[in-house]
Amino acid sequence: MSNTKYNSKKITVDGYTFDSMDESKYYQALLIRKAKGEIVNFEMQPKFTLIPGFKKQGKTFKAMTYTPDFLIYHNDGSEELIDVKGFSTQQGELRYKLFNYFYQDKKLTWVARNLKYGDKYGFIDYFELKKVRSKNKKAKEA
């Protein structure tokens, strides 16, 4: 295991290297969900272009992309992109906004692992978890 730039430990499961333990746990939950028939299938790390590469005054600018962790194919025919987050960064939030602007027909969900508030697999919508934590913090301060 090696550290990533955000000090999480990379982990390898089934020959796939994940950026964090939480990401690998989500992968394992998807395998269970698929085996139980809760989802049809899933893909890992689909890539979306937010801004294409271009040249200006002799300078080359690389494309800006967004690569969520998973693409889930649900039983009802819908698709959902999942990005597993431990915390957000300004760059991540910018890409989240750009993705949602340019790909309005796609559902993108940020999830976090939290055994107390998460679903039966231990995951909760990232923004819902932020609300719960904020509410709990305010309750403690009162």
PDB file of C-alpha atoms in Angstrom:
ATOM      1  CA  MET A   1       0.000   0.000   0.000  1.00  0.00           C
ATOM      2  CA  SER A   2       1.213   3.487  -0.834  1.00  0.00           C
ATOM      3  CA  ASN A   3      -0.057   6.919   0.111  1.00  0.00           C
ATOM      4  CA  THR A   4      -1.969   9.150  -2.292  1.00  0.00           C
ATOM      5  CA  LYS A   5      -1.653  12.918  -2.473  1.00  0.00           C
ATOM      6  CA  TYR A   6      -4.433  13.223   0.146  1.00  0.00           C
ATOM      7  CA  ASN A   7      -2.612  10.883   2.559  1.00  0.00           C
ATOM      8  CA  SER A   8      -5.029   8.017   2.055  1.00  0.00           C
ATOM      9  CA  LYS A   9      -3.580   4.573   1.473  1.00  0.00           C
ATOM     10  CA  LYS A  10      -3.840   2.955  -1.937  1.00  0.00           C
ATOM     11  CA  ILE A  11      -5.187  -0.569  -1.784  1.00  0.00           C
ATOM     12  CA  THR A  12      -5.411  -3.360  -4.355  1.00  0.00           C
ATOM     13  CA  VAL A  13      -8.471  -5.637  -4.533  1.00  0.00           C
ATOM     14  CA  ASP A  14      -9.058  -8.173  -7.327  1.00  0.00           C
ATOM     15  CA  GLY A  15      -6.108  -6.701  -9.232  1.00  0.00           C
ATOM     16  CA  TYR A  16      -7.568  -3.166  -9.186  1.00  0.00           C
ATOM     17  CA  THR A  17      -5.740  -0.423  -7.302  1.00  0.00           C
ATOM     18  CA  PHE A  18      -7.993   2.031  -5.489  1.00  0.00           C
ATOM     19  CA  ASP A  19      -7.027   5.445  -4.133  1.00  0.00           C
ATOM     20  CA  SER A  20      -8.528   4.714  -0.726  1.00  0.00           C
ATOM     21  CA  MET A  21      -9.894   1.979   1.510  1.00  0.00           C
ATOM     22  CA  ASP A  22     -13.359   3.565   1.190  1.00  0.00           C
ATOM     23  CA  GLU A  23     -13.224   3.317  -2.597  1.00  0.00           C
ATOM     24  CA  SER A  24     -12.279  -0.370  -2.359  1.00  0.00           C
ATOM     25  CA  LYS A  25     -15.143  -0.951   0.104  1.00  0.00           C
ATOM     26  CA  TYR A  26     -17.572   0.650  -2.355  1.00  0.00           C
ATOM     27  CA  TYR A  27     -16.250  -1.655  -5.096  1.00  0.00           C
ATOM     28  CA  GLN A  28     -16.826  -4.651  -2.831  1.00  0.00           C
ATOM     29  CA  ALA A  29     -20.359  -3.407  -2.048  1.00  0.00           C
ATOM     30  CA  LEU A  30     -21.044  -3.144  -5.808  1.00  0.00           C
ATOM     31  CA  LEU A  31     -19.915  -6.745  -6.280  1.00  0.00           C
ATOM     32  CA  ILE A  32     -22.376  -7.838  -3.574  1.00  0.00           C
ATOM     33  CA  ARG A  33     -25.174  -5.699  -5.024  1.00  0.00           C
ATOM     34  CA  LYS A  34     -24.570  -7.182  -8.481  1.00  0.00           C
ATOM     35  CA  ALA A  35     -24.533 -10.755  -7.121  1.00  0.00           C
ATOM     36  CA  LYS A  36     -27.815 -10.105  -5.266  1.00  0.00           C
ATOM     37  CA  GLY A  37     -29.411  -8.627  -8.394  1.00  0.00           C
ATOM     38  CA  GLU A  38     -29.725  -5.158  -6.827  1.00  0.00           C
ATOM     39  CA  ILE A  39     -27.922  -3.654  -9.855  1.00  0.00           C
ATOM     40  CA  VAL A  40     -27.321  -4.899 -13.397  1.00  0.00           C
ATOM     41  CA  ASN A  41     -23.629  -4.047 -13.625  1.00  0.00           C
ATOM     42  CA  PHE A  42     -21.019  -1.340 -13.064  1.00  0.00           C
ATOM     43  CA  GLU A  43     -17.912   0.124 -14.654  1.00  0.00           C
ATOM     44  CA  MET A  44     -14.916   1.730 -13.033  1.00  0.00           C
ATOM     45  CA  GLN A  45     -13.519   5.186 -13.722  1.00  0.00           C
ATOM     46  CA  PRO A  46     -15.402   6.430 -16.781  1.00  0.00           C
ATOM     47  CA  LYS A  47     -13.794   9.607 -18.103  1.00  0.00           C
ATOM     48  CA  PHE A  48     -15.657  12.769 -19.112  1.00  0.00           C
ATOM     49  CA  THR A  49     -14.221  15.818 -20.856  1.00  0.00           C
ATOM     50  CA  LEU A  50     -15.218  19.085 -19.213  1.00  0.00           C
ATOM     51  CA  ILE A  51     -13.130  21.410 -21.375  1.00  0.00           C
ATOM     52  CA  PRO A  52     -11.369  20.116 -24.491  1.00  0.00           C
ATOM     53  CA  GLY A  53      -7.676  20.761 -25.005  1.00  0.00           C
ATOM     54  CA  PHE A  54      -6.833  23.823 -27.066  1.00  0.00           C
ATOM     55  CA  LYS A  55      -4.032  26.055 -28.268  1.00  0.00           C
ATOM     56  CA  LYS A  56      -3.773  29.779 -27.740  1.00  0.00           C
ATOM     57  CA  GLN A  57      -0.904  32.020 -28.796  1.00  0.00           C
ATOM     58  CA  GLY A  58       1.372  29.027 -29.292  1.00  0.00           C
ATOM     59  CA  LYS A  59       0.619  27.584 -25.852  1.00  0.00           C
ATOM     60  CA  THR A  60      -1.085  24.194 -25.529  1.00  0.00           C
ATOM     61  CA  PHE A  61      -3.677  23.714 -22.820  1.00  0.00           C
ATOM     62  CA  LYS A  62      -4.558  20.156 -21.772  1.00  0.00           C
ATOM     63  CA  ALA A  63      -8.168  19.042 -21.636  1.00  0.00           C
ATOM     64  CA  MET A  64      -9.883  19.238 -18.248  1.00  0.00           C
ATOM     65  CA  THR A  65     -11.522  15.929 -17.414  1.00  0.00           C
ATOM     66  CA  TYR A  66     -13.588  14.449 -14.618  1.00  0.00           C
ATOM     67  CA  THR A  67     -13.259  10.771 -13.732  1.00  0.00           C
ATOM     68  CA  PRO A  68     -15.791   9.530 -11.195  1.00  0.00           C
ATOM     69  CA  ASP A  69     -15.007   6.256  -9.465  1.00  0.00           C
ATOM     70  CA  PHE A  70     -17.914   4.156 -10.746  1.00  0.00           C
ATOM     71  CA  LEU A  71     -20.756   4.033 -13.259  1.00  0.00           C
ATOM     72  CA  ILE A  72     -23.678   1.930 -12.029  1.00  0.00           C
ATOM     73  CA  TYR A  73     -26.293   0.410 -14.331  1.00  0.00           C
ATOM     74  CA  HIS A  74     -29.493   0.130 -12.275  1.00  0.00           C
ATOM     75  CA  ASN A  75     -32.223  -2.467 -12.801  1.00  0.00           C
ATOM     76  CA  ASP A  76     -34.688   0.217 -13.977  1.00  0.00           C
ATOM     77  CA  GLY A  77     -32.374   1.123 -16.888  1.00  0.00           C
ATOM     78  CA  SER A  78     -31.031   4.289 -15.287  1.00  0.00           C
ATOM     79  CA  GLU A  79     -27.349   5.027 -14.833  1.00  0.00           C
ATOM     80  CA  GLU A  80     -25.616   6.700 -11.910  1.00  0.00           C
ATOM     81  CA  LEU A  81     -22.063   7.956 -11.574  1.00  0.00           C
ATOM     82  CA  ILE A  82     -20.525   7.590  -8.125  1.00  0.00           C
ATOM     83  CA  ASP A  83     -17.530   9.413  -6.695  1.00  0.00           C
ATOM     84  CA  VAL A  84     -16.371   8.192  -3.271  1.00  0.00           C
ATOM     85  CA  LYS A  85     -15.167  11.098  -1.133  1.00  0.00           C
ATOM     86  CA  GLY A  86     -13.482  11.322   2.218  1.00  0.00           C
ATOM     87  CA  PHE A  87     -13.596  15.105   1.979  1.00  0.00           C
ATOM     88  CA  SER A  88     -13.979  17.672  -0.764  1.00  0.00           C
ATOM     89  CA  THR A  89     -11.420  20.016  -2.268  1.00  0.00           C
ATOM     90  CA  GLN A  90     -11.920  23.267  -4.115  1.00  0.00           C
ATOM     91  CA  GLN A  91     -10.740  21.594  -7.334  1.00  0.00           C
ATOM     92  CA  GLY A  92     -13.104  18.660  -6.803  1.00  0.00           C
ATOM     93  CA  GLU A  93     -16.058  20.951  -6.176  1.00  0.00           C
ATOM     94  CA  LEU A  94     -15.254  22.943  -9.330  1.00  0.00           C
ATOM     95  CA  ARG A  95     -15.173  19.755 -11.410  1.00  0.00           C
ATOM     96  CA  TYR A  96     -18.425  18.616  -9.747  1.00  0.00           C
ATOM     97  CA  LYS A  97     -20.128  21.869 -10.777  1.00  0.00           C
ATOM     98  CA  LEU A  98     -18.714  21.789 -14.305  1.00  0.00           C
ATOM     99  CA  PHE A  99     -19.741  18.151 -14.749  1.00  0.00           C
ATOM    100  CA  ASN A 100     -23.286  18.885 -13.585  1.00  0.00           C
ATOM    101  CA  TYR A 101     -23.474  21.873 -15.945  1.00  0.00           C
ATOM    102  CA  PHE A 102     -22.159  20.120 -19.051  1.00  0.00           C
ATOM    103  CA  TYR A 103     -23.731  16.703 -18.413  1.00  0.00           C
ATOM    104  CA  GLN A 104     -27.159  17.645 -17.093  1.00  0.00           C
ATOM    105  CA  ASP A 105     -28.614  14.352 -18.364  1.00  0.00           C
ATOM    106  CA  LYS A 106     -26.261  12.303 -16.138  1.00  0.00           C
ATOM    107  CA  LYS A 107     -26.756  11.616 -12.441  1.00  0.00           C
ATOM    108  CA  LEU A 108     -23.618  12.138 -10.362  1.00  0.00           C
ATOM    109  CA  THR A 109     -23.607  11.234  -6.676  1.00  0.00           C
ATOM    110  CA  TRP A 110     -20.800  11.853  -4.230  1.00  0.00           C
ATOM    111  CA  VAL A 111     -20.796   9.297  -1.417  1.00  0.00           C
ATOM    112  CA  ALA A 112     -18.857   8.945   1.819  1.00  0.00           C
ATOM    113  CA  ARG A 113     -18.331   5.940   4.038  1.00  0.00           C
ATOM    114  CA  ASN A 114     -19.902   6.339   7.438  1.00  0.00           C
ATOM    115  CA  LEU A 115     -20.979   3.303   9.414  1.00  0.00           C
ATOM    116  CA  LYS A 116     -23.216   5.306  11.772  1.00  0.00           C
ATOM    117  CA  TYR A 117     -25.305   7.125   9.145  1.00  0.00           C
ATOM    118  CA  GLY A 118     -24.663   5.090   6.004  1.00  0.00           C
ATOM    119  CA  ASP A 119     -26.827   2.496   4.277  1.00  0.00           C
ATOM    120  CA  LYS A 120     -26.465  -1.262   4.827  1.00  0.00           C
ATOM    121  CA  TYR A 121     -23.127  -1.097   2.966  1.00  0.00           C
ATOM    122  CA  GLY A 122     -21.900   1.835   5.072  1.00  0.00           C
ATOM    123  CA  PHE A 123     -22.289   4.637   2.509  1.00  0.00           C
ATOM    124  CA  ILE A 124     -24.259   7.880   2.555  1.00  0.00           C
ATOM    125  CA  ASP A 125     -24.649  10.790   0.151  1.00  0.00           C
ATOM    126  CA  TYR A 126     -21.665  13.055   0.858  1.00  0.00           C
ATOM    127  CA  PHE A 127     -23.745  16.239   1.072  1.00  0.00           C
ATOM    128  CA  GLU A 128     -26.317  14.577   3.347  1.00  0.00           C
ATOM    129  CA  LEU A 129     -23.492  13.532   5.675  1.00  0.00           C
ATOM    130  CA  LYS A 130     -22.233  17.120   5.758  1.00  0.00           C
ATOM    131  CA  LYS A 131     -25.741  18.265   6.782  1.00  0.00           C
ATOM    132  CA  VAL A 132     -25.969  15.609   9.511  1.00  0.00           C
ATOM    133  CA  ARG A 133     -22.547  16.552  10.875  1.00  0.00           C
ATOM    134  CA  SER A 134     -23.403  20.255  10.810  1.00  0.00           C
ATOM    135  CA  LYS A 135     -26.707  19.611  12.601  1.00  0.00           C
ATOM    136  CA  ASN A 136     -24.956  17.484  15.232  1.00  0.00           C
ATOM    137  CA  LYS A 137     -22.276  20.128  15.745  1.00  0.00           C
ATOM    138  CA  LYS A 138     -24.907  22.845  16.237  1.00  0.00           C
ATOM    139  CA  ALA A 139     -26.773  20.640  18.708  1.00  0.00           C
ATOM    140  CA  LYS A 140     -23.592  20.134  20.745  1.00  0.00           C
ATOM    141  CA  GLU A 141     -22.881  23.862  20.785  1.00  0.00           C
ATOM    142  CA  ALA A 142     -26.410  24.719  21.966  1.00  0.00           C
TER     143      ALA A 142
END
